[in-house]
């Protein structure tokens, strides 16, 4: 798994509760104006079953 994906998963785990894309970007030190760069990676993780997107738009890590 690419390092960027590992960092996203670690940031969601560290949040301790469902995390919004903005929180993930802040945890990674990504300027919130460019957090759109996270979207493709986040989507890939969700597509592969690593992340779960809740109806409220926040994410949790799948076990």
XYZ file of N, CA and C in Angstrom:
189
model
N 0.855 -1.178 0.000
C 0.000 0.000 0.000
C 0.897 1.235 0.000
N 0.575 2.218 -0.830
C 1.381 3.447 -0.888
C 1.432 4.165 0.468
N 2.535 4.854 0.686
C 2.743 5.570 1.948
C 1.636 6.583 2.216
N 1.158 7.262 1.160
C 0.103 8.254 1.349
C -1.164 7.605 1.898
N -1.489 6.435 1.396
C -2.676 5.721 1.870
C -2.495 5.293 3.325
N -1.305 4.841 3.662
C -1.035 4.451 5.046
C -1.183 5.644 5.980
N -0.735 6.813 5.530
C -0.847 8.018 6.352
C -2.305 8.411 6.558
N -3.127 8.280 5.520
C -4.544 8.596 5.649
C -5.201 7.660 6.650
N -4.943 6.356 6.526
C -5.523 5.397 7.462
C -5.083 5.697 8.891
N -3.811 6.008 9.077
C -3.305 6.327 10.414
C -3.988 7.574 10.978
N -4.222 8.577 10.138
C -4.872 9.808 10.595
C -6.311 9.536 11.019
N -7.010 8.696 10.279
C -8.399 8.369 10.646
C -8.411 7.576 11.944
N -7.499 6.621 12.085
C -7.416 5.850 13.340
C -7.112 6.773 14.513
N -6.178 7.689 14.332
C -5.762 8.597 15.403
C -6.878 9.538 15.834
N -7.806 9.818 14.934
C -8.915 10.720 15.277
C -9.750 10.147 16.408
N -9.810 8.833 16.519
C -10.551 8.208 17.606
C -12.058 8.237 17.427
N -12.518 8.864 16.392
C -13.938 8.922 16.075
C -14.039 9.170 14.576
N -15.222 9.083 14.003
C -15.338 9.337 12.561
C -14.708 10.679 12.184
N -13.930 10.667 11.113
C -13.172 11.859 10.710
C -13.659 12.399 9.374
N -13.738 13.710 9.298
C -14.086 14.389 8.049
C -12.817 14.554 7.212
N -13.000 14.745 5.917
C -11.857 14.941 5.029
C -10.994 16.101 5.510
N -11.630 17.153 5.996
C -10.883 18.317 6.504
C -9.985 17.926 7.672
N -10.506 17.108 8.609
C -9.708 16.659 9.746
C -8.523 15.826 9.286
N -8.760 14.974 8.313
C -7.682 14.129 7.791
C -6.601 15.007 7.176
N -7.011 15.985 6.379
C -6.050 16.907 5.770
C -5.251 17.672 6.804
N -5.911 18.141 7.842
C -5.219 18.874 8.902
C -4.224 17.975 9.623
N -4.617 16.730 9.887
C -3.724 15.782 10.561
C -2.485 15.481 9.719
N -2.654 15.516 8.406
C -1.535 15.240 7.500
C -0.725 16.485 7.177
N -1.191 17.637 7.660
C -0.494 18.877 7.381
C -0.728 19.398 5.982
N -1.863 19.005 5.386
C -2.205 19.447 4.043
C -3.067 20.695 4.171
N -2.698 21.739 3.463
C -3.468 22.969 3.472
C -4.903 22.640 3.054
N -5.868 23.101 3.816
C -7.261 22.758 3.531
C -7.712 23.247 2.162
N -7.029 24.221 1.587
C -7.383 24.680 0.240
C -6.990 23.664 -0.822
N -6.062 22.769 -0.503
C -5.627 21.769 -1.477
C -5.977 20.356 -1.018
N -6.880 20.258 -0.076
C -7.217 18.927 0.431
C -7.885 18.065 -0.632
N -8.322 18.687 -1.727
C -8.873 17.932 -2.838
C -7.893 16.897 -3.362
N -6.615 17.107 -3.112
C -5.612 16.123 -3.507
C -5.803 14.815 -2.746
N -6.433 14.890 -1.575
C -6.686 13.677 -0.789
C -7.827 12.853 -1.369
N -8.729 13.495 -2.067
C -9.940 12.819 -2.534
C -9.667 11.550 -3.337
N -8.758 11.567 -4.326
C -8.523 10.324 -5.076
C -7.996 9.197 -4.199
N -7.090 9.520 -3.276
C -6.556 8.479 -2.385
C -7.634 7.979 -1.440
N -8.403 8.911 -0.890
C -9.467 8.540 0.023
C -10.474 7.653 -0.693
N -10.819 8.033 -1.917
C -11.758 7.240 -2.692
C -11.232 5.848 -2.980
N -9.953 5.762 -3.279
C -9.337 4.461 -3.543
C -9.403 3.575 -2.300
N -9.123 4.158 -1.130
C -9.178 3.393 0.116
C -10.597 2.924 0.402
N -11.572 3.770 0.146
C -12.969 3.391 0.365
C -13.380 2.301 -0.619
N -12.957 2.433 -1.871
C -13.293 1.434 -2.881
C -12.713 0.069 -2.545
N -11.551 0.051 -1.912
C -10.904 -1.211 -1.565
C -11.316 -1.727 -0.188
N -12.299 -1.084 0.422
C -12.814 -1.567 1.689
C -11.982 -1.219 2.906
N -11.029 -0.343 2.774
C -10.200 0.043 3.922
C -10.860 1.130 4.758
N -11.594 2.013 4.089
C -12.328 3.074 4.778
C -13.813 2.898 4.505
N -14.598 3.348 5.465
C -16.051 3.340 5.290
C -16.529 4.779 5.362
N -17.242 5.214 4.330
C -17.818 6.563 4.338
C -19.223 6.468 4.895
N -19.458 7.188 5.975
C -20.759 7.195 6.625
C -21.709 8.139 5.900
N -23.005 8.008 6.162
C -23.979 8.906 5.527
C -23.721 10.391 5.820
N -23.077 10.694 6.959
C -22.789 12.094 7.286
C -21.525 12.609 6.601
N -20.885 11.765 5.770
C -19.702 12.168 5.021
C -18.384 11.942 5.738
N -18.438 11.462 6.980
C -17.215 11.200 7.723
C -16.755 9.763 7.482
N -15.494 9.515 7.830
C -14.900 8.219 7.552
C -14.452 7.493 8.812
N -14.548 6.180 8.734
C -14.022 5.303 9.772
C -13.159 4.260 9.080
N -12.234 3.667 9.830
C -11.378 2.608 9.290
C -12.086 1.280 9.502
N -12.125 0.491 8.450
C -12.705 -0.851 8.588
C -11.676 -1.754 9.270
N -12.182 -2.657 10.107
C -11.243 -3.582 10.788
C -10.586 -4.534 9.808
